CSV table of C-alpha atoms in Angstrom, one decimal:
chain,number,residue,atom,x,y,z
A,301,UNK,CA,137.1,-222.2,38.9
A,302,UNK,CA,137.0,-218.2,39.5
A,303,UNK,CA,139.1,-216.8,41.9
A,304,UNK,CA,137.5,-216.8,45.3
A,305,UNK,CA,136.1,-214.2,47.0
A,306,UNK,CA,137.8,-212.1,49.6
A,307,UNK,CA,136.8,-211.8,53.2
A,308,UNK,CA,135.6,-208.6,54.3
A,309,UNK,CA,136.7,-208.6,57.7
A,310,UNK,CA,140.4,-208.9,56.8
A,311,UNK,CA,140.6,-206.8,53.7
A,312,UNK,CA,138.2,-204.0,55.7
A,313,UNK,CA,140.9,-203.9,58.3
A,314,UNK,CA,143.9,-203.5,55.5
A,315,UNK,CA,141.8,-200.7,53.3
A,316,UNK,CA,141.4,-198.7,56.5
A,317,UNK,CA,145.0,-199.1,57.8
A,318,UNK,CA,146.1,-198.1,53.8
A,319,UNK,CA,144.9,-194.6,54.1
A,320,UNK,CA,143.8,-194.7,50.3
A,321,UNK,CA,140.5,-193.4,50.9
A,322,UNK,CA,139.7,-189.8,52.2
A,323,UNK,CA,137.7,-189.8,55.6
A,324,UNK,CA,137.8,-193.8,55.9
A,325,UNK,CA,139.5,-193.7,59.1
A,326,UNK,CA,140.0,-195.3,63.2
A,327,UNK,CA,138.1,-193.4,65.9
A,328,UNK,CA,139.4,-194.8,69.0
A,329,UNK,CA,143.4,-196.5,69.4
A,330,UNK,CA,141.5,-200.1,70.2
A,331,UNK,CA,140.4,-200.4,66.3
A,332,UNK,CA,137.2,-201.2,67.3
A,333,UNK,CA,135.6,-197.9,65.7
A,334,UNK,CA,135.4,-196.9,62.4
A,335,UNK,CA,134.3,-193.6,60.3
A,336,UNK,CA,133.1,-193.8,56.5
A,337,UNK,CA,132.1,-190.8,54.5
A,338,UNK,CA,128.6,-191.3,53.6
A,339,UNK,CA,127.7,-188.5,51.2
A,340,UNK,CA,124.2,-188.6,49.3
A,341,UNK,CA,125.2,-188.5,45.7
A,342,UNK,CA,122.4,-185.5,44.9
A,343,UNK,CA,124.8,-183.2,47.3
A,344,UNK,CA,126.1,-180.2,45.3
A,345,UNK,CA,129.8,-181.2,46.6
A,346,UNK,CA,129.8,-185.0,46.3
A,347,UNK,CA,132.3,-186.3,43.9
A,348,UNK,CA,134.4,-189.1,42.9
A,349,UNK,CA,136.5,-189.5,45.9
A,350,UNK,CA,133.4,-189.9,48.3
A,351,UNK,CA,132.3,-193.6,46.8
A,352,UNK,CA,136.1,-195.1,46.4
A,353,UNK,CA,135.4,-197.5,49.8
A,354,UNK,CA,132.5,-198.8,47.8
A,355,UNK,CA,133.6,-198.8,44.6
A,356,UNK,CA,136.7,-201.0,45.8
A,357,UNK,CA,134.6,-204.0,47.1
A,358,UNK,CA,132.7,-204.1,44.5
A,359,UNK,CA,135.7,-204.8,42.2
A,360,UNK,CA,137.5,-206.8,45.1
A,361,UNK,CA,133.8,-208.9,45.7
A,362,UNK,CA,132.7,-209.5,42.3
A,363,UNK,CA,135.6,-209.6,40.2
A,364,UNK,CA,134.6,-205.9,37.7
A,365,UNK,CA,132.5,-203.2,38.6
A,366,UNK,CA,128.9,-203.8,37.9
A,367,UNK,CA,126.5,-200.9,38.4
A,368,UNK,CA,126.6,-197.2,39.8
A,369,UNK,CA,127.4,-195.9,42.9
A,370,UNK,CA,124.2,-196.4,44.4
A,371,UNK,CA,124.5,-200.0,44.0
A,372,UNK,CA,128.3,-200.2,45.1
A,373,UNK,CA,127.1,-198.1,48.6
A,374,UNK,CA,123.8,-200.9,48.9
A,375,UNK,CA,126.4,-203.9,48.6
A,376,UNK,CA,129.1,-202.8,51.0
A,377,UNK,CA,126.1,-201.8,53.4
A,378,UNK,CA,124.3,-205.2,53.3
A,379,UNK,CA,128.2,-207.2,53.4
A,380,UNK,CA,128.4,-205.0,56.6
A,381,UNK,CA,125.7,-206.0,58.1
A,382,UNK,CA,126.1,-210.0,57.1
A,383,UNK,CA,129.4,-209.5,59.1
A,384,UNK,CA,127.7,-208.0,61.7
A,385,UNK,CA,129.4,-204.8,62.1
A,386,UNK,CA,126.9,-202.1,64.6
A,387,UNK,CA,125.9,-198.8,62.9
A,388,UNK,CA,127.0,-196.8,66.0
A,389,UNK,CA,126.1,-192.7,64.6
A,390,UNK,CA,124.2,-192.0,61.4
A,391,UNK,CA,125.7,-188.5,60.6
A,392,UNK,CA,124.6,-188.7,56.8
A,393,UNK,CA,122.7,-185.5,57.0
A,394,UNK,CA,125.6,-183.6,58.6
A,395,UNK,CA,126.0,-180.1,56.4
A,396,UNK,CA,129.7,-180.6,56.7
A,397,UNK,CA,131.2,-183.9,57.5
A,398,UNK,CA,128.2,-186.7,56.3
A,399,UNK,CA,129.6,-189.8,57.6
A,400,UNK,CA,128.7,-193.1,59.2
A,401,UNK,CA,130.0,-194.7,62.3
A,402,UNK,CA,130.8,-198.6,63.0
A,403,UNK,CA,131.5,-201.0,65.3
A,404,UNK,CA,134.3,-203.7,64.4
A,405,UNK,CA,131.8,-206.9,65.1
A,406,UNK,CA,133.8,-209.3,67.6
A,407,UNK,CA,135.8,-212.1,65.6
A,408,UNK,CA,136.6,-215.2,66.0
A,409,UNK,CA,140.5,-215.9,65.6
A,410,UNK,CA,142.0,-216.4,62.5
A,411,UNK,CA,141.1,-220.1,61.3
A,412,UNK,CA,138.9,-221.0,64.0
A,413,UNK,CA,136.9,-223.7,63.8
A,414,UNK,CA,133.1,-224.3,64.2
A,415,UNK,CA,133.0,-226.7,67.5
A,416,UNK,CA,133.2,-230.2,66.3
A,417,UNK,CA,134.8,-229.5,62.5
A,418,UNK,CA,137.8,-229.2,61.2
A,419,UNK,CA,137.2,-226.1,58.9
A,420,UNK,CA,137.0,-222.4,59.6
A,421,UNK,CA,134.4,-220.5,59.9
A,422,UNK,CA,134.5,-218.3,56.7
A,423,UNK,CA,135.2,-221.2,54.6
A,424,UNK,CA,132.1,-223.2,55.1
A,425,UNK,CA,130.3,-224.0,51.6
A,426,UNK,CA,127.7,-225.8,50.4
A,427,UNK,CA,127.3,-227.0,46.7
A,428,UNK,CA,124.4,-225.8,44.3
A,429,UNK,CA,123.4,-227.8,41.5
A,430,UNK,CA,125.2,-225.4,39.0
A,431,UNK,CA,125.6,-222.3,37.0
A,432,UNK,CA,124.3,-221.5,33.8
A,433,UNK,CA,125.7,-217.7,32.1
A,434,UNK,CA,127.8,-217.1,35.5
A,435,UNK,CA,124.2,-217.0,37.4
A,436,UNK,CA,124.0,-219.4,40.3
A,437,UNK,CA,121.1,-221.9,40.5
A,438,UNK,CA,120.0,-222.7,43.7
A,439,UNK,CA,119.7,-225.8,44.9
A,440,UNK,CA,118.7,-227.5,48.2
A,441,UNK,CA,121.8,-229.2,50.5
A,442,UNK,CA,122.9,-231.9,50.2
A,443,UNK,CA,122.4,-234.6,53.9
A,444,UNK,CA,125.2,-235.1,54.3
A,445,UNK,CA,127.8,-232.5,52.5
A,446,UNK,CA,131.1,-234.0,52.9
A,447,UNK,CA,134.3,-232.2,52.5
A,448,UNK,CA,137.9,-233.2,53.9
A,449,UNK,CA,136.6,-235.6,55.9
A,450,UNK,CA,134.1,-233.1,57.9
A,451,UNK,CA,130.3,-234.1,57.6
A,452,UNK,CA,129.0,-230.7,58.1
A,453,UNK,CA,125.1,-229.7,59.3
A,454,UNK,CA,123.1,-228.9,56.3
A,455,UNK,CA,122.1,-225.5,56.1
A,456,UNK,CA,119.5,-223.6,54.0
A,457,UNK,CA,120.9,-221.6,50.6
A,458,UNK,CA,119.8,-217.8,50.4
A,459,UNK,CA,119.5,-215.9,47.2
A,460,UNK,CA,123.0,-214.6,46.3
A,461,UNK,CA,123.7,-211.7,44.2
A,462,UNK,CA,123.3,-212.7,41.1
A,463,UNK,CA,121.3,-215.5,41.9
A,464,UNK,CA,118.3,-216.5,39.7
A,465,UNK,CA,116.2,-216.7,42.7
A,466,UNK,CA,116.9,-213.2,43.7
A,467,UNK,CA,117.7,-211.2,40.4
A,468,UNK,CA,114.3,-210.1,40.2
A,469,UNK,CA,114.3,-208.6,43.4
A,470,UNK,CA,117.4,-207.1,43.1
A,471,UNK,CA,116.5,-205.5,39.7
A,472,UNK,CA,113.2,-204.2,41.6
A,473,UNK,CA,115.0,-202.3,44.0
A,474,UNK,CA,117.7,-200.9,41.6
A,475,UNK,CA,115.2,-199.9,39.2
A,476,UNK,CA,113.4,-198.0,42.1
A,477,UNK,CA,116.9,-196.7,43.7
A,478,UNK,CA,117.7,-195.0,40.8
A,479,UNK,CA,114.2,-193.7,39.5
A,480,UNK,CA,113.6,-192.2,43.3
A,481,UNK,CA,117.1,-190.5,42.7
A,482,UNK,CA,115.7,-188.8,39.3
A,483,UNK,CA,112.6,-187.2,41.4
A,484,UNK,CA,114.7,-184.8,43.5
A,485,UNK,CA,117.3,-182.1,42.3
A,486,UNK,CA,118.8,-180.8,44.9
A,487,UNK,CA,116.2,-179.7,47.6
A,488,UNK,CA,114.1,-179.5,44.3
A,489,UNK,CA,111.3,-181.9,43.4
A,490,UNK,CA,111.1,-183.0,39.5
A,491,UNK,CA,108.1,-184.1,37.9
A,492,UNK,CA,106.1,-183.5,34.4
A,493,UNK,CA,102.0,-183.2,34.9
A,494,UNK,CA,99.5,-185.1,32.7
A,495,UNK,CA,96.2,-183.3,33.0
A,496,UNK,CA,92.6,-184.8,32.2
A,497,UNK,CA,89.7,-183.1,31.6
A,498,UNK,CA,86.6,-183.8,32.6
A,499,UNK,CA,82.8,-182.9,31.5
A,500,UNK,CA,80.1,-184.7,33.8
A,501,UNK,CA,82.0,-187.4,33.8
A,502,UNK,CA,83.1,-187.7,29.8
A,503,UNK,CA,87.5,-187.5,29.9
A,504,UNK,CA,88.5,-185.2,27.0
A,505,UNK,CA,92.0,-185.4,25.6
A,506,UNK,CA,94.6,-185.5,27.7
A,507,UNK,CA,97.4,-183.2,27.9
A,508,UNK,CA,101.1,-183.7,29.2
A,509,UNK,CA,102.9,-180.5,30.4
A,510,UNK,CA,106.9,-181.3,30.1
A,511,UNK,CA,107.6,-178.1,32.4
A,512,UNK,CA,108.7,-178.7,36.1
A,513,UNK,CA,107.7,-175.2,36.8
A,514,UNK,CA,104.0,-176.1,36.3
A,515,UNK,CA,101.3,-174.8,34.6
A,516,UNK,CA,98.4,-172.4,34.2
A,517,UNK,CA,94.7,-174.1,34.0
A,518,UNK,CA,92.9,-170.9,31.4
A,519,UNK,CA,89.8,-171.4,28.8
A,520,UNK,CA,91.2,-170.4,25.6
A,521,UNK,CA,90.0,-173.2,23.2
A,522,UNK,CA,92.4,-172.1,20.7
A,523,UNK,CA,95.3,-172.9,22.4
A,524,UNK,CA,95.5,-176.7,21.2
A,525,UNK,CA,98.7,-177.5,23.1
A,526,UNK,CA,100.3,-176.5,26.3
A,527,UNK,CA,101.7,-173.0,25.6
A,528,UNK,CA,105.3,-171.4,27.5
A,529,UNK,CA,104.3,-168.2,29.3
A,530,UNK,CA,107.5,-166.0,29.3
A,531,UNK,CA,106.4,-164.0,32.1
A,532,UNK,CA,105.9,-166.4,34.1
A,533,UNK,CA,107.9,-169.2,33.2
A,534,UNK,CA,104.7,-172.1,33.4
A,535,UNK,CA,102.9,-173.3,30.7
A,536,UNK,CA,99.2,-172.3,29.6
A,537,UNK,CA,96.8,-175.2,29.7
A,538,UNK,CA,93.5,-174.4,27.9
A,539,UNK,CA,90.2,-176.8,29.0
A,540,UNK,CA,88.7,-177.9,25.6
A,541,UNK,CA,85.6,-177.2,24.3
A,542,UNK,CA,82.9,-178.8,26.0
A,543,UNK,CA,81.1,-181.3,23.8
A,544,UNK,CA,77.4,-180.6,23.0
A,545,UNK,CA,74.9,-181.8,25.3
A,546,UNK,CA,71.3,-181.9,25.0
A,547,UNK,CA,70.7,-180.5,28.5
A,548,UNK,CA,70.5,-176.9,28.1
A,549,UNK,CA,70.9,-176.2,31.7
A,550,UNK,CA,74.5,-178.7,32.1
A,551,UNK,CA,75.1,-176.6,28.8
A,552,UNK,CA,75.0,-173.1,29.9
A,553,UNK,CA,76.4,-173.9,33.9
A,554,UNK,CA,79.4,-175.4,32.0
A,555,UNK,CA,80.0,-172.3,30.1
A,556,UNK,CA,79.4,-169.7,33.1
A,557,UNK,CA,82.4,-171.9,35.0
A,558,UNK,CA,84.6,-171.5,31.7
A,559,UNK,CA,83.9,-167.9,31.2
A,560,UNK,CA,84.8,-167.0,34.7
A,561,UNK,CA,87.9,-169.0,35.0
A,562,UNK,CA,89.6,-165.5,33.7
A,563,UNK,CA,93.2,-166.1,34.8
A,564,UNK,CA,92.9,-169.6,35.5
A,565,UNK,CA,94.0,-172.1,38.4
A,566,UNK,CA,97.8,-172.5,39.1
A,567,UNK,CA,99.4,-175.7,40.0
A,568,UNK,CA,103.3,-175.9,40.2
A,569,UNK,CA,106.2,-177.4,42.0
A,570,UNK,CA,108.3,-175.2,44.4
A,571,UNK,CA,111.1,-177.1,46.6
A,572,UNK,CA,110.3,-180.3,47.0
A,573,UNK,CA,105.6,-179.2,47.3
A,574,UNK,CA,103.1,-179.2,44.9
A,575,UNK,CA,101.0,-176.0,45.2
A,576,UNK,CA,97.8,-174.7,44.0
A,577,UNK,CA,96.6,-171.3,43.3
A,578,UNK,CA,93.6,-170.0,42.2
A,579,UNK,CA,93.5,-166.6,39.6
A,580,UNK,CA,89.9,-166.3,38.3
A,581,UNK,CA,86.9,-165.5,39.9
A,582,UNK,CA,85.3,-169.0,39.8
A,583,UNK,CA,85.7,-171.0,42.8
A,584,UNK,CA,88.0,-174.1,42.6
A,585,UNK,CA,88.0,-177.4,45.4
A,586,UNK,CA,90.5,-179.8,45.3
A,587,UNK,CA,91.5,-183.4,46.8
A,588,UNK,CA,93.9,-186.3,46.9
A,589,UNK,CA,91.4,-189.1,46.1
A,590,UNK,CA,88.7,-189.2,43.1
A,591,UNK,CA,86.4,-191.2,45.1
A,592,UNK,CA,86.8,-188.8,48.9
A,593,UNK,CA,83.6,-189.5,50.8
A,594,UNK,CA,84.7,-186.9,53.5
A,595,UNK,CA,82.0,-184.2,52.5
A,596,UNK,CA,83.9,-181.8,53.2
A,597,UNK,CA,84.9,-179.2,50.6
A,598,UNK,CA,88.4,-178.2,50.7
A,599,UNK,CA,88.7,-174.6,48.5
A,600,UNK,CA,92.0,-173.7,46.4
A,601,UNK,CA,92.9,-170.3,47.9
A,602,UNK,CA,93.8,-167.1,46.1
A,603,UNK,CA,97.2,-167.7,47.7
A,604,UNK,CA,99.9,-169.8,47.0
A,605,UNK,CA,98.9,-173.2,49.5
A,606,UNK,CA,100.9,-176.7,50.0
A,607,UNK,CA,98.4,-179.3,48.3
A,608,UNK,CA,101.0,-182.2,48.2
A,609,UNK,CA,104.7,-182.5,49.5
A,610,UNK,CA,107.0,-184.9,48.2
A,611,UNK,CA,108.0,-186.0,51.4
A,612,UNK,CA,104.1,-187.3,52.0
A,613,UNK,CA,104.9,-189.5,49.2
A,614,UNK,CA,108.1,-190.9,49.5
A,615,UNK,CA,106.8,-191.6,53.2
A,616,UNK,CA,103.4,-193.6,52.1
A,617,UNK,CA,106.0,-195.6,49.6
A,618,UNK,CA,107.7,-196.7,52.7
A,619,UNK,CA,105.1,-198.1,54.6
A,620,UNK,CA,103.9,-199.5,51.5
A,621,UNK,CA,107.0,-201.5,51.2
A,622,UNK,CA,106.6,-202.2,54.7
A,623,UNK,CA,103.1,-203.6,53.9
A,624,UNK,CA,101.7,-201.1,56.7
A,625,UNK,CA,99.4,-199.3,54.3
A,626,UNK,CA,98.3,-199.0,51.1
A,627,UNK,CA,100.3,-197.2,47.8
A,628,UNK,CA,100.3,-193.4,47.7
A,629,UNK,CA,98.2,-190.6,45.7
A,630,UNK,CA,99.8,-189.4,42.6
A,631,UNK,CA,97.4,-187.6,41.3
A,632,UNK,CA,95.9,-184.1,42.6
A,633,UNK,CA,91.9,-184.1,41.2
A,634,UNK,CA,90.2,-180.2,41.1
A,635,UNK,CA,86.6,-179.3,41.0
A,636,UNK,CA,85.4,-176.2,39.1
A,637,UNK,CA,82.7,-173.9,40.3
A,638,UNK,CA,81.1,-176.5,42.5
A,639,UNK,CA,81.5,-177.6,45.8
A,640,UNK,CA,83.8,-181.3,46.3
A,641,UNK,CA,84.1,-183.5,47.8
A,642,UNK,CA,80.5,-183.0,47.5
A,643,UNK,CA,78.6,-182.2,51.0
A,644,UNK,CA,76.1,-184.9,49.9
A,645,UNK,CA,78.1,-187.1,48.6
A,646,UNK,CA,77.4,-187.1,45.0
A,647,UNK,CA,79.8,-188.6,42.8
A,648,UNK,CA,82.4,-187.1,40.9
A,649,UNK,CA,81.1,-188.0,38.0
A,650,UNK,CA,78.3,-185.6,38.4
A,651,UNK,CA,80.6,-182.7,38.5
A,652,UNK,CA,80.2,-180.2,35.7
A,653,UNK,CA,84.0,-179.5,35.5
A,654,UNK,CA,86.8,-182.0,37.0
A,655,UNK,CA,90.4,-182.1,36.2
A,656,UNK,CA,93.0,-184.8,36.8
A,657,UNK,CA,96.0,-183.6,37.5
A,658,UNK,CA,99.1,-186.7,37.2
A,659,UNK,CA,102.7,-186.2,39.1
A,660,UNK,CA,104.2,-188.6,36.3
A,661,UNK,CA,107.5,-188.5,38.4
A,662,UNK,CA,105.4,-190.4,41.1
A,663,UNK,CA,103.4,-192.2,39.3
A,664,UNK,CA,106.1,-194.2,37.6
A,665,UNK,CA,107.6,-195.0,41.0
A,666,UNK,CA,103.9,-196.7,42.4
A,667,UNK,CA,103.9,-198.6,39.2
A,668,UNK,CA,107.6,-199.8,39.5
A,669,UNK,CA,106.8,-200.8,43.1
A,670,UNK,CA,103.5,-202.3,42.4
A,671,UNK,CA,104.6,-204.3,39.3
A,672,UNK,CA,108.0,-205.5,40.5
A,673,UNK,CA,106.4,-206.5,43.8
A,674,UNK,CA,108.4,-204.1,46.3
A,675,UNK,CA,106.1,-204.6,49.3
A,676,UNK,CA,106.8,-208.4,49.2
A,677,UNK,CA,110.7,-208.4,48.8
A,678,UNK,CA,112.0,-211.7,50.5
A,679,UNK,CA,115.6,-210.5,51.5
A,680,UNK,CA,116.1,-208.7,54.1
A,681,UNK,CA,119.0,-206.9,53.0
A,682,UNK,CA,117.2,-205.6,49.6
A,683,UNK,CA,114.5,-204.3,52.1
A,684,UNK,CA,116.7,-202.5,54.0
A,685,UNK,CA,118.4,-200.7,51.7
A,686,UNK,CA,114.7,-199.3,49.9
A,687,UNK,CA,113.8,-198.6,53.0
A,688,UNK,CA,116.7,-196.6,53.8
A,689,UNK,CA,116.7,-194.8,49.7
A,690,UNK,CA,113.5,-193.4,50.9
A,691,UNK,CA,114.7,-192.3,53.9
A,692,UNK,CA,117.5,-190.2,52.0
A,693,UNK,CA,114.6,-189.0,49.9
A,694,UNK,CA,112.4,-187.6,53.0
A,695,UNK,CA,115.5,-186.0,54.7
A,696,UNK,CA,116.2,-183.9,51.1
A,697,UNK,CA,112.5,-182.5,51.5
């Protein structure tokens, strides 16, 4: 058998007592406060030192280090909270000292038993039906368990770590922990933009700008491929050639639009907002939602303007999870030379000039949650902690 698994409580107590870990200290003489560094790994000054606590139990708790630190600071967290330790500050945020504070839960002494057995509390077990690779299966209880001589109640198994019952929920929120960590730099939001074209309703090829700067929406049909502007740093983005229509009218309105783009419409990421801008003489509308019934246009200014913020994002994600709405936009769609959403409520389709425009960075993260089923996790503890990566991700906006 593998060597058992140490109890938190205890070996807490000794790590804090060691002094080995910078900032993992007592607040008050009684013992009954605690203080752990709790620096967000995207921090200019984090380092090494700042994850040793978690890094610890995760070699103490599951024999090698399995992971990176994001998953070490989820497992110590969710062991805290199974012991029932109180979160008493959250000072995560602070400039200087980012830190949590918690309460030492109340204990039971040393060896105490549950009222009516012989055996302690902490080492209660319950058999499963076995392991196959090292992953525990789980089975149901047995009625009745008997160990030493003590019949003990039956009690219901929960997905460990590991477990094959739980895995996939576990990969689900690693997978997402460590993609939403990818999407901000910083204070600075990182995304590529996959842009559609579309005329009257027909999708042209589409085109994938690699540039986190943005891009510049111009009518230059030669220009095959997104282009690098040195001046300004963005990438040109040239609409295609229209393809032939036998309306004459749809014909020449689509080529007026095109021929007074001029300087072209602006989209690009500053901080942690998506912003639009419009450089030509042509009027440009924009929205969130392909199908918007509102009816009411909403124009791209000649000045820079906020037309999505990461923070809206991470923020829908959340209540997503939370199954208190529906998944998040990712996409930004714009209207050329005509009004949208339309004031009649024609559909898009109809539109002379549309263009799609895809924040890839969060449109992987909607498909991750979709897919792997993120709005339905069954532990609690695995809930918790997404809930709280996203909450790190809306305090960085």
């Amino acid at each position: 058998m593998s060597q058992s698994k140490p109890l938190l409580i205890p070996w807490l107590r000794d790590q804090i007592n060691s002094g080995r870990y910078p900032g993992v200290t007592w607040t008050n003489q009684e013992q009954t406060e605690f203080c752990i560094p709790w620096k967000h790994a995207l921090r200019q000054d984090s380092c090494s030192d700042d994850v040793l606590i978690f890094k610890a139990w995760a070699e103490v708790s599951n024999g090698r280090v399995q992971g990176d630190h994001s998953i070490w600071k989820r497992n110590f967290r969710s062991a805290l909270r199974a012991k029932g330790f109180k979160m008493l500050l959250d000072n995560k945020n602070d400039a200087a000292n980012p830190n949590k504070l918690f309460q030492w839960p109340d204990e039971a002494p040393t060896g105490e038993a549950i009222q009516g057995y012989d055996l302690p509390v902490e080492e209660l077990q319950y058999p499963m039906e076995g392991t196959i690779g090292g992953h525990v299966l789980l089975g149901q209880p047995q009625y009745p368990v008997v160990m030493e001589d003590a019949v003990l109640p039956p009690q219901p198994v929960y997905p460990m770590d590991g477990a094959v019952g739980g895995a996939h929920e576990q990969q689900v929120v690693e997978q997402l922990t460590n993609e939403l960590s990818r999407t901000m730099v910083g204070e600075h939001f990182k995304t590529h933009f996959r842009v559609s074209v579309y005329y009257r309703g027909v999708k042209m090829p589409e085109q994938l700008v690699e540039n986190e700067a943005g891009f510049r929406l111009v009518y230059r049909p030669e220009l095959t491929q997104p282009l690098l502007d040195p001046d300004s740093g963005m990438n040109l983005v040239s609409l295609p050639s229209p393809p032939p229509v036998q309306d004459e009218t749809q014909a020449k309105l689509t080529q007026d639009i095109l021929a007074l783009l001029g300087e072209g419409l602006e989209v690009g990421a500053s901080g942690s907002i998506i912003y639009g801008l419009r450089k030509g003489e042509i009027k440009a509308f924009w929205s969130l939602d392909k199908f918007d019934n509102s009816r009411r246009p909403q124009g791209v200014s000649k000045c820079p303007e906020p037309l999505y913020q990461a923070k809206d994002f991470y923020g829908g994600l959340l209540k997503f999870i939370n199954n208190e709405g529906k998944c998040p936009p990712f996409s930004l769609f714009f209207c050329l030379g005509e009004k949208w959403p339309d004031p009649d409520n024609r559909p898009w389709e109809k539109k002379l000039v549309m263009v799609e425009v895809v924040l890839t960075a969060l449109e992987l993260l909607k498909s991750m949650a979709v897919e792997g089923g993120a709005s339905s996790l069954q532990s609690v503890e695995l809930q918790l902690s997404l809930q709280e990566s996203l909450q790190e991700m809306m305090d960085l906006c």
